[in-house]
Amino acid sequence: MELLSERTQPTGREIARILAGLMLALFICVMSTMIVTNALPSIVASLGGSQSEYTWLVAASLLMMTVSTPIWGRCADQFNKKTLVRSALGLFLLGSIGAGLSQSIWMLICMRGLQGIAMGGLMATTQAVIASIVPPRQSGRYSSYISLVMVVATLCGPLVGGLIVDTDWLGWRWCFFVVVPPALASLAVLQRYLHLPVHRRETRVDYLGSLLVAVTVTLLLLWVTFAGEAYAWLSWQTAAILTGTLLMGVLTVYVERRHPNPILALPVLRDRTTAWASIGSFAVGVVMFSSMVFLSQYFQLARGYSPTEAGLLSMPMLIGTAAATLAAGHLIAKFGRWKAILVAGSAVLALGLALIGRLDDAPAWTVPAAAVLVGVGIGVVIQNYVLIAQNAADPTQVGTAGATVTFFRSLGGVLGMSALGAIVTSGVGAQADLDLATLTPALREAAQASYADALGLVFVVSGAVAAVSLVAAVVIRETPLRTTVHRAKS
């Protein structure tokens, strides 16, 4: 039985208020992942952590966000979305306060994992809420606003974190406390203005499937994260982990095919549009996260710029992302067509990455110029794969479809960062442990050349991965975007 509120379609003003609350929540979540970038050395030193634990401080939140996103997405199709958003915000508050109060490195890692679970919830439920209150043709515009917020949060995170750490009377713990007030404000706004139809139906939650999905993905991420460091890529540890991953994957498919409400909805993945959108989104995840991480390293380690200069030189890419996100969203909303825009964005993305990889001896200004192309490509495709999957899905499964595509993007990001990082480590060899500032000019020049070659290869490989997104965009059959929230009856 379904109980509806008196007015199920919110007004334009109500949508704006709901969107403001959702964007604030997403802003602080994304910023919380980036805010520790400049603070990590101080945090690890303060809590007595090692290099391995340093890695886990970064990986914990991304890993848990990745494995939890499809779970939240499935729940968004079964339970009250407002309750889920509030739950995700509550978990985020708990994780942030716990992280700020942590007395050991492993307590902090656990709290970062809790933050990641909350981030997965907000990523999945935000898309589901938007799909529930506006038709797909208008979703492009609102999704572009969300993408813009995520870009700004990515940019602000390291700057805010560096400022906090450099301020003696604050300290690194405020990197986590600082997000608490805006999280509470977001919770208050959504509590006041978010009113969605309440669905009351008997359902079985797929607890076993949730556990199996988490274990399968976690094993794969553990392998990519630590192979080449804790053990060799070709080793018995690798064989054991990959064997375990394969077995868990087979068991997951077996369980999910037999559950009435599977957490990983295989029928959704069998849809041609959603399948190709997931493949394209995976490729975008690989190049999106790696571009942000490795471009800064390129400027510092291959070109010799300071961290501040590297941040300024990275700005054109983020500006390109922001501008393209808004432009693509408005064009899709205006014309109701997306295929040409998606194909063009994927092509520009692949071209920009390939150009960066071939600019070793070119003037310094050419790299930021090529990075603009990368930013434009990311801005065009990042949310539109989610949009077209939701447009193709049954209205009762928009949360699952959107979360599935987002899941593969996050998975691509985590796996891509680890795999491409291994290329850099392999390329520079022992020089990875050197402090370039302490080297003689001749040795420093040789080390920078090694980094330039290794990072150049990373961007060339990323360009090839981006070409996968281009293939997906070409292959997906374009269908008109719905102009109503619900699918028309045939």
Coordinates of C-alpha atoms in Angstrom, one line a residue:
M1 CA 0.0 0.0 0.0
E2 CA 1.3 3.4 -0.9
L3 CA 0.6 6.5 1.2
L4 CA 1.1 9.8 -0.6
S5 CA 1.4 13.3 0.7
E6 CA -1.3 15.7 -0.3
R7 CA 1.0 17.2 -2.9
T8 CA 3.6 14.8 -4.3
Q9 CA 5.2 17.3 -6.8
P10 CA 7.2 20.0 -5.0
T11 CA 7.1 23.6 -6.3
G12 CA 10.2 25.3 -7.9
R13 CA 11.0 27.0 -4.6
E14 CA 10.8 23.8 -2.7
I15 CA 13.0 22.0 -5.2
A16 CA 15.6 24.8 -4.8
R17 CA 15.5 24.4 -1.0
I18 CA 15.8 20.6 -1.2
L19 CA 18.7 21.0 -3.7
A20 CA 20.4 23.4 -1.4
G21 CA 20.3 21.0 1.5
L22 CA 21.5 18.1 -0.7
M23 CA 24.3 20.1 -2.3
L24 CA 25.6 21.3 1.1
A25 CA 25.7 17.7 2.3
L26 CA 27.6 16.6 -0.8
F27 CA 29.9 19.5 -0.5
I28 CA 31.1 18.7 3.0
C29 CA 31.4 15.0 2.2
V30 CA 33.5 15.5 -0.9
M31 CA 35.6 18.2 0.9
S32 CA 36.2 15.8 3.8
T33 CA 37.9 13.4 1.5
M34 CA 40.2 16.0 0.1
I35 CA 40.7 18.1 3.2
V36 CA 43.2 15.6 4.6
T37 CA 45.5 15.7 1.6
N38 CA 47.8 18.3 3.0
A39 CA 47.2 17.3 6.6
L40 CA 48.1 13.6 6.3
P41 CA 51.8 14.0 7.2
S42 CA 50.9 15.8 10.4
I43 CA 48.2 13.3 11.3
V44 CA 50.4 10.3 10.8
A45 CA 53.2 11.8 12.8
S46 CA 50.9 12.8 15.6
L47 CA 49.4 9.4 16.0
G48 CA 52.5 7.4 15.3
G49 CA 51.4 5.8 12.1
S50 CA 53.4 4.0 9.3
Q51 CA 53.5 4.4 5.5
S52 CA 51.0 1.5 5.2
E53 CA 48.6 3.1 7.6
Y54 CA 49.1 6.4 5.7
T55 CA 47.8 4.6 2.7
W56 CA 44.8 3.3 4.5
L57 CA 43.8 6.7 5.7
V58 CA 43.2 7.6 2.1
A59 CA 41.8 4.2 1.0
A60 CA 39.4 3.6 3.8
S61 CA 36.9 6.2 2.9
L62 CA 37.0 5.5 -0.8
L63 CA 36.8 1.8 -0.3
M64 CA 33.8 1.9 1.9
M65 CA 32.1 4.5 -0.3
T66 CA 32.5 2.2 -3.2
V67 CA 31.2 -1.0 -1.6
S68 CA 28.3 0.8 0.1
T69 CA 26.9 2.8 -2.8
P70 CA 24.9 -0.1 -4.4
I71 CA 23.5 -1.0 -1.1
W72 CA 22.2 2.5 -0.4
G73 CA 20.9 2.6 -4.0
R74 CA 18.9 -0.5 -3.5
C75 CA 17.5 0.7 -0.2
A76 CA 16.5 4.0 -2.0
D77 CA 14.1 2.0 -4.1
Q78 CA 12.7 0.1 -1.1
F79 CA 12.5 2.6 1.8
N80 CA 11.8 6.2 2.5
K81 CA 14.4 8.3 0.8
K82 CA 14.2 11.1 3.4
T83 CA 15.0 8.6 6.2
L84 CA 18.0 7.3 4.2
V85 CA 19.4 10.8 3.6
R86 CA 19.1 11.6 7.3
S87 CA 20.7 8.3 8.2
A88 CA 23.6 9.0 5.9
L89 CA 24.1 12.5 7.4
G90 CA 23.9 11.0 10.9
L91 CA 26.6 8.5 10.1
F92 CA 28.7 11.2 8.6
L93 CA 28.4 13.3 11.7
L94 CA 29.3 10.4 13.9
G95 CA 32.3 9.5 11.7
S96 CA 33.6 13.1 11.6
I97 CA 33.3 13.6 15.3
G98 CA 34.9 10.3 16.0
A99 CA 37.8 11.0 13.6
G100 CA 38.5 14.3 15.3
L101 CA 38.6 12.6 18.7
S102 CA 40.7 9.7 17.6
Q103 CA 43.5 8.7 19.9
S104 CA 45.1 6.0 17.6
I105 CA 45.7 5.7 13.9
W106 CA 43.5 2.6 13.6
M107 CA 40.6 4.4 15.3
L108 CA 41.0 7.2 12.8
I109 CA 41.0 4.7 9.9
C110 CA 37.8 3.1 11.2
M111 CA 36.1 6.6 11.5
R112 CA 37.3 7.4 7.9
G113 CA 35.6 4.1 6.8
L114 CA 32.4 5.2 8.5
Q115 CA 32.6 8.5 6.7
G116 CA 33.0 6.6 3.5
I117 CA 29.8 4.6 4.2
A118 CA 28.0 7.9 4.7
M119 CA 29.4 9.3 1.5
G120 CA 28.1 6.3 -0.5
G121 CA 24.7 6.9 1.0
L122 CA 24.6 10.5 0.1
M123 CA 25.9 9.9 -3.5
A124 CA 23.2 7.3 -4.1
T125 CA 20.3 8.8 -2.3
T126 CA 20.9 12.3 -3.7
Q127 CA 20.5 11.0 -7.3
A128 CA 17.4 9.0 -6.2
V129 CA 15.8 12.0 -4.6
I130 CA 16.3 14.3 -7.6
A131 CA 14.9 11.6 -9.9
S132 CA 11.8 11.4 -7.6
I133 CA 11.0 15.1 -7.8
V134 CA 12.0 16.2 -11.3
P135 CA 11.7 14.6 -14.7
P136 CA 14.8 13.3 -16.5
R137 CA 14.9 16.1 -19.0
Q138 CA 15.3 18.6 -16.2
S139 CA 17.6 16.3 -14.1
G140 CA 20.5 17.2 -16.3
R141 CA 20.4 20.8 -15.1
Y142 CA 20.2 19.9 -11.4
S143 CA 22.8 17.2 -11.9
S144 CA 25.1 19.9 -13.3
Y145 CA 24.7 21.9 -10.2
I146 CA 25.7 18.9 -8.1
S147 CA 28.7 18.3 -10.3
L148 CA 29.8 21.9 -9.9
V149 CA 29.5 21.6 -6.1
M150 CA 31.6 18.5 -6.1
V151 CA 34.3 20.2 -8.2
V152 CA 34.4 23.3 -5.9
A153 CA 34.6 21.0 -2.9
T154 CA 37.5 19.1 -4.5
L155 CA 39.3 22.4 -5.0
C156 CA 38.5 23.8 -1.5
G157 CA 39.4 20.7 0.4
P158 CA 43.2 20.8 0.2
L159 CA 43.2 24.6 0.7
V160 CA 41.1 24.4 3.8
G161 CA 43.1 21.5 5.2
G162 CA 46.4 23.2 4.6
L163 CA 45.1 26.4 6.3
I164 CA 43.9 24.4 9.3
V165 CA 47.2 22.5 9.8
D166 CA 49.2 25.7 9.4
T167 CA 47.2 27.4 12.1
D168 CA 48.7 26.5 15.4
W169 CA 45.6 27.1 17.6
L170 CA 43.5 24.7 15.5
G171 CA 45.5 21.6 14.6
W172 CA 44.7 18.7 12.4
R173 CA 41.7 17.5 14.4
W174 CA 39.7 20.5 13.1
C175 CA 40.0 19.0 9.6
F176 CA 37.2 16.7 10.8
F177 CA 35.4 19.0 13.3
V178 CA 35.0 21.8 10.7
V179 CA 32.4 19.8 8.7
V180 CA 30.1 19.3 11.7
P181 CA 28.2 22.7 11.6
P182 CA 27.4 22.5 7.9
A183 CA 26.3 18.9 8.2
L184 CA 23.9 19.9 10.9
A185 CA 22.6 22.8 8.8
S186 CA 22.0 20.4 5.9
L187 CA 20.2 18.0 8.1
A188 CA 17.9 20.9 9.3
V189 CA 17.1 22.1 5.8
L190 CA 16.2 18.6 4.6
Q191 CA 14.2 17.8 7.7
R192 CA 12.1 21.0 7.0
Y193 CA 11.6 20.9 3.3
L194 CA 12.2 17.3 1.9
H195 CA 8.8 15.6 1.7
L196 CA 8.5 12.6 -0.5
P197 CA 5.8 9.9 -0.9
V198 CA 6.1 7.2 1.7
H199 CA 6.1 3.6 0.3
R200 CA 5.0 1.0 2.8
R201 CA 5.4 -2.5 1.5
E202 CA 6.7 -5.9 2.7
T203 CA 10.2 -6.5 1.6
R204 CA 13.2 -8.7 2.3
V205 CA 16.5 -6.9 2.7
D206 CA 19.3 -8.7 1.0
Y207 CA 21.8 -8.8 3.9
L208 CA 23.8 -11.8 2.6
G209 CA 24.1 -10.2 -0.8
S210 CA 25.2 -6.9 0.8
L211 CA 28.0 -8.7 2.7
L212 CA 29.1 -10.7 -0.4
V213 CA 29.3 -7.6 -2.6
A214 CA 31.3 -5.8 0.1
V215 CA 33.7 -8.8 0.6
T216 CA 34.2 -9.2 -3.2
V217 CA 35.0 -5.6 -3.9
T218 CA 37.1 -5.2 -0.8
L219 CA 39.3 -8.2 -1.8
L220 CA 39.9 -6.7 -5.2
L221 CA 40.7 -3.3 -3.8
L222 CA 43.1 -4.8 -1.3
W223 CA 45.0 -6.5 -4.1
V224 CA 45.3 -3.4 -6.2
T225 CA 46.2 -1.2 -3.2
F226 CA 49.0 -3.4 -1.8
A227 CA 50.3 -5.4 -4.8
G228 CA 53.8 -4.1 -5.7
E229 CA 54.4 -2.8 -2.2
A230 CA 53.6 -5.3 0.5
Y231 CA 54.0 -8.2 -2.0
A232 CA 54.9 -8.7 -5.6
W233 CA 52.3 -8.5 -8.4
L234 CA 53.1 -12.1 -9.3
S235 CA 53.2 -13.8 -5.9
W236 CA 51.2 -16.4 -3.9
Q237 CA 49.5 -13.5 -2.1
T238 CA 48.2 -12.2 -5.4
A239 CA 47.0 -15.7 -6.5
A240 CA 45.3 -16.2 -3.1
I241 CA 43.5 -12.8 -3.2
L242 CA 42.4 -13.2 -6.8
T243 CA 41.2 -16.7 -6.2
G244 CA 39.2 -15.5 -3.2
T245 CA 37.8 -12.6 -5.3
L246 CA 36.7 -14.9 -8.1
L247 CA 35.0 -17.3 -5.6
M248 CA 33.2 -14.5 -3.8
G249 CA 32.1 -13.1 -7.1
V250 CA 30.6 -16.3 -8.3
L251 CA 28.9 -16.8 -5.0
T252 CA 27.5 -13.3 -5.1
V253 CA 26.0 -13.9 -8.6
Y254 CA 24.5 -17.2 -7.3
V255 CA 22.9 -15.5 -4.3
E256 CA 21.7 -12.4 -6.1
R257 CA 20.0 -14.4 -8.9
R258 CA 17.8 -16.1 -6.3
H259 CA 16.9 -13.2 -4.0
P260 CA 13.6 -11.5 -4.6
N261 CA 15.1 -8.1 -3.8
P262 CA 18.8 -8.4 -4.7
I263 CA 21.2 -5.6 -3.6
L264 CA 22.9 -5.9 -7.0
A265 CA 20.0 -5.9 -9.4
L266 CA 21.2 -8.1 -12.3
P267 CA 18.2 -7.2 -14.5
V268 CA 19.3 -3.6 -14.3
L269 CA 22.8 -4.5 -15.5
R270 CA 21.3 -6.7 -18.2
D271 CA 19.7 -3.5 -19.7
R272 CA 21.9 -2.5 -22.6
T273 CA 21.9 1.2 -21.8
T274 CA 22.7 0.7 -18.1
A275 CA 25.5 -1.8 -18.9
W276 CA 27.2 0.5 -21.4
A277 CA 26.7 3.5 -19.1
S278 CA 28.4 1.5 -16.3
I279 CA 31.3 0.7 -18.5
G280 CA 31.7 4.3 -19.6
S281 CA 31.3 5.5 -16.0
F282 CA 34.1 3.1 -14.9
A283 CA 36.4 4.5 -17.4
V284 CA 35.6 8.1 -16.4
G285 CA 36.2 7.2 -12.7
V286 CA 39.7 5.9 -13.6
V287 CA 40.7 9.1 -15.4
M288 CA 38.8 11.6 -13.2
F289 CA 40.5 10.7 -9.9
S290 CA 43.9 9.9 -11.4
S291 CA 43.9 13.3 -13.3
M292 CA 43.4 15.2 -10.0
V293 CA 46.0 13.2 -8.2
F294 CA 48.7 12.8 -10.8
L295 CA 48.5 16.3 -12.4
S296 CA 49.6 17.9 -9.2
Q297 CA 52.5 15.4 -8.9
Y298 CA 53.4 16.1 -12.5
F299 CA 53.8 19.8 -11.8
Q300 CA 55.8 19.2 -8.6
L301 CA 58.0 16.2 -9.3
A302 CA 58.5 16.5 -13.1
R303 CA 58.5 20.2 -13.5
G304 CA 59.8 21.4 -10.2
Y305 CA 57.0 23.7 -9.1
S306 CA 56.0 24.3 -5.5
P307 CA 52.8 22.9 -4.1
T308 CA 51.1 26.3 -4.3
E309 CA 52.2 26.8 -7.9
A310 CA 51.1 23.2 -8.7
G311 CA 47.7 24.0 -7.2
L312 CA 47.4 27.2 -9.3
L313 CA 48.4 25.3 -12.5
S314 CA 45.8 22.7 -11.8
M315 CA 43.0 25.3 -11.6
P316 CA 42.3 25.4 -15.4
M317 CA 41.3 21.8 -15.3
L318 CA 38.8 22.4 -12.5
I319 CA 37.5 25.5 -14.1
G320 CA 37.0 23.6 -17.3
T321 CA 35.1 20.9 -15.4
A322 CA 32.8 23.4 -13.7
A323 CA 32.0 25.3 -16.9
A324 CA 31.4 22.2 -19.0
T325 CA 29.2 20.6 -16.3
L326 CA 26.9 23.6 -16.2
A327 CA 26.9 24.0 -20.0
A328 CA 26.2 20.3 -20.7
G329 CA 23.4 20.2 -18.1
H330 CA 21.6 23.2 -19.6
L331 CA 22.0 22.1 -23.2
I332 CA 20.6 18.6 -22.4
A333 CA 17.7 20.2 -20.4
K334 CA 17.0 22.6 -23.3
F335 CA 17.1 20.2 -26.2
G336 CA 16.4 16.9 -24.5
R337 CA 19.2 15.2 -26.5
W338 CA 22.4 13.9 -25.0
K339 CA 24.3 11.5 -27.3
A340 CA 26.2 14.1 -29.4
I341 CA 27.2 15.9 -26.2
L342 CA 28.4 12.7 -24.5
V343 CA 30.4 11.6 -27.5
A344 CA 32.0 15.0 -27.9
G345 CA 32.9 15.1 -24.2
S346 CA 34.4 11.6 -24.2
A347 CA 36.5 12.5 -27.3
V348 CA 37.8 15.7 -25.7
L349 CA 38.7 13.9 -22.5
A350 CA 40.7 11.3 -24.4
L351 CA 42.5 13.9 -26.5
G352 CA 43.4 16.1 -23.5
L353 CA 44.9 13.2 -21.5
A354 CA 46.9 12.0 -24.5
L355 CA 48.2 15.5 -25.1
I356 CA 49.4 15.9 -21.5
G357 CA 51.3 12.6 -21.8
R358 CA 53.2 13.9 -24.9
L359 CA 54.1 17.3 -23.6
D360 CA 57.3 16.4 -21.7
D361 CA 59.5 19.0 -23.5
A362 CA 56.8 21.5 -24.4
P363 CA 56.5 24.9 -22.7
A364 CA 55.0 24.8 -19.2
W365 CA 51.8 26.7 -20.3
T366 CA 50.9 23.9 -22.7
V367 CA 50.1 21.4 -19.9
P368 CA 47.4 23.6 -18.2
A369 CA 46.0 24.3 -21.7
A370 CA 45.7 20.5 -22.3
A371 CA 44.3 20.1 -18.8
V372 CA 41.4 22.4 -19.7
L373 CA 40.4 19.8 -22.3
V374 CA 40.5 17.1 -19.6
G375 CA 38.4 19.2 -17.3
V376 CA 35.8 19.9 -20.1
G377 CA 35.6 16.2 -20.9
I378 CA 35.1 15.2 -17.3
G379 CA 32.5 17.9 -16.8
V380 CA 30.4 16.7 -19.7
V381 CA 30.4 13.0 -18.9
I382 CA 30.6 12.7 -15.1
Q383 CA 26.9 12.9 -14.3
N384 CA 25.3 12.2 -17.7
Y385 CA 26.0 8.5 -17.6
V386 CA 23.9 8.4 -14.4
L387 CA 21.2 10.5 -16.1
I388 CA 20.8 8.2 -19.2
A389 CA 20.7 5.0 -17.0
Q390 CA 18.0 6.5 -14.8
N391 CA 16.1 7.6 -17.9
A392 CA 16.2 4.0 -19.2
A393 CA 15.2 2.4 -15.9
D394 CA 11.8 1.7 -14.6
P395 CA 10.7 4.5 -12.2
T396 CA 10.8 2.1 -9.3
Q397 CA 14.5 1.3 -10.0
V398 CA 16.0 4.8 -10.7
G399 CA 17.9 4.6 -7.4
T400 CA 19.3 1.2 -8.2
A401 CA 20.2 2.3 -11.8
G402 CA 21.9 5.5 -10.7
A403 CA 23.7 3.9 -7.8
T404 CA 25.0 1.1 -10.1
V405 CA 26.5 3.6 -12.5
T406 CA 28.0 5.6 -9.6
F407 CA 29.3 2.4 -8.1
F408 CA 31.3 1.6 -11.2
R409 CA 32.7 5.2 -11.4
S410 CA 33.9 4.9 -7.8
L411 CA 35.3 1.5 -8.4
G412 CA 37.2 2.8 -11.4
G413 CA 38.5 5.6 -9.3
V414 CA 39.9 3.4 -6.6
L415 CA 41.3 0.8 -8.9
G416 CA 42.7 3.4 -11.3
M417 CA 44.5 5.3 -8.6
S418 CA 46.2 2.2 -7.4
A419 CA 47.0 0.7 -10.8
L420 CA 48.3 4.0 -12.3
G421 CA 50.3 4.7 -9.1
A422 CA 52.0 1.3 -9.6
I423 CA 53.1 2.6 -13.1
V424 CA 54.7 5.6 -11.5
T425 CA 56.4 3.6 -8.8
S426 CA 57.8 1.2 -11.4
G427 CA 58.9 4.0 -13.6
V428 CA 60.9 5.9 -11.1
G429 CA 62.2 3.0 -9.1
A430 CA 64.4 3.8 -6.1
Q431 CA 64.0 7.6 -6.8
A432 CA 60.5 7.4 -5.4
D433 CA 62.1 7.4 -1.9
L434 CA 64.3 10.5 -2.6
D435 CA 63.7 14.0 -1.5
L436 CA 64.2 16.1 -4.6
A437 CA 65.0 19.2 -2.6
T438 CA 68.1 17.6 -1.1
L439 CA 69.6 16.5 -4.4
T440 CA 72.3 18.1 -6.5
P441 CA 71.1 20.0 -9.6
A442 CA 72.3 17.1 -11.9
L443 CA 70.6 14.4 -9.8
R444 CA 67.5 16.4 -9.4
E445 CA 67.3 16.9 -13.2
A446 CA 67.6 13.2 -13.7
A447 CA 65.0 12.4 -11.1
Q448 CA 62.6 14.9 -12.7
A449 CA 63.1 13.3 -16.1
S450 CA 62.2 9.9 -14.6
Y451 CA 59.0 11.3 -13.1
A452 CA 58.2 13.1 -16.4
D453 CA 58.5 9.8 -18.3
A454 CA 56.5 7.8 -15.7
L455 CA 53.8 10.4 -15.3
G456 CA 53.6 10.9 -19.0
L457 CA 53.0 7.2 -19.5
V458 CA 50.2 7.4 -16.8
F459 CA 48.4 10.1 -18.9
V460 CA 48.8 8.2 -22.1
V461 CA 47.3 5.1 -20.5
S462 CA 44.6 7.3 -19.0
G463 CA 43.8 8.6 -22.5
A464 CA 43.4 5.0 -23.7
V465 CA 41.1 4.3 -20.8
A466 CA 39.1 7.4 -21.7
A467 CA 38.7 6.0 -25.2
V468 CA 36.5 3.3 -23.6
S469 CA 34.1 6.0 -22.5
L470 CA 34.0 7.2 -26.2
V471 CA 33.2 3.7 -27.4
A472 CA 30.4 3.5 -24.8
A473 CA 29.0 6.8 -25.7
V474 CA 28.9 5.9 -29.4
V475 CA 27.4 2.4 -28.8
I476 CA 24.6 3.5 -26.5
R477 CA 21.3 4.0 -28.4
E478 CA 19.9 7.5 -27.7
T479 CA 16.4 7.5 -26.3
P480 CA 14.4 10.8 -25.7
L481 CA 14.6 12.0 -22.1
R482 CA 11.2 11.7 -20.3
T483 CA 9.5 15.0 -19.6
T484 CA 7.7 13.5 -16.6
V485 CA 8.9 11.9 -13.4
H486 CA 6.9 8.7 -14.2
R487 CA 7.2 6.6 -17.3
A488 CA 4.3 7.0 -19.6
K489 CA 2.0 4.0 -19.9
S490 CA 2.3 2.0 -23.1

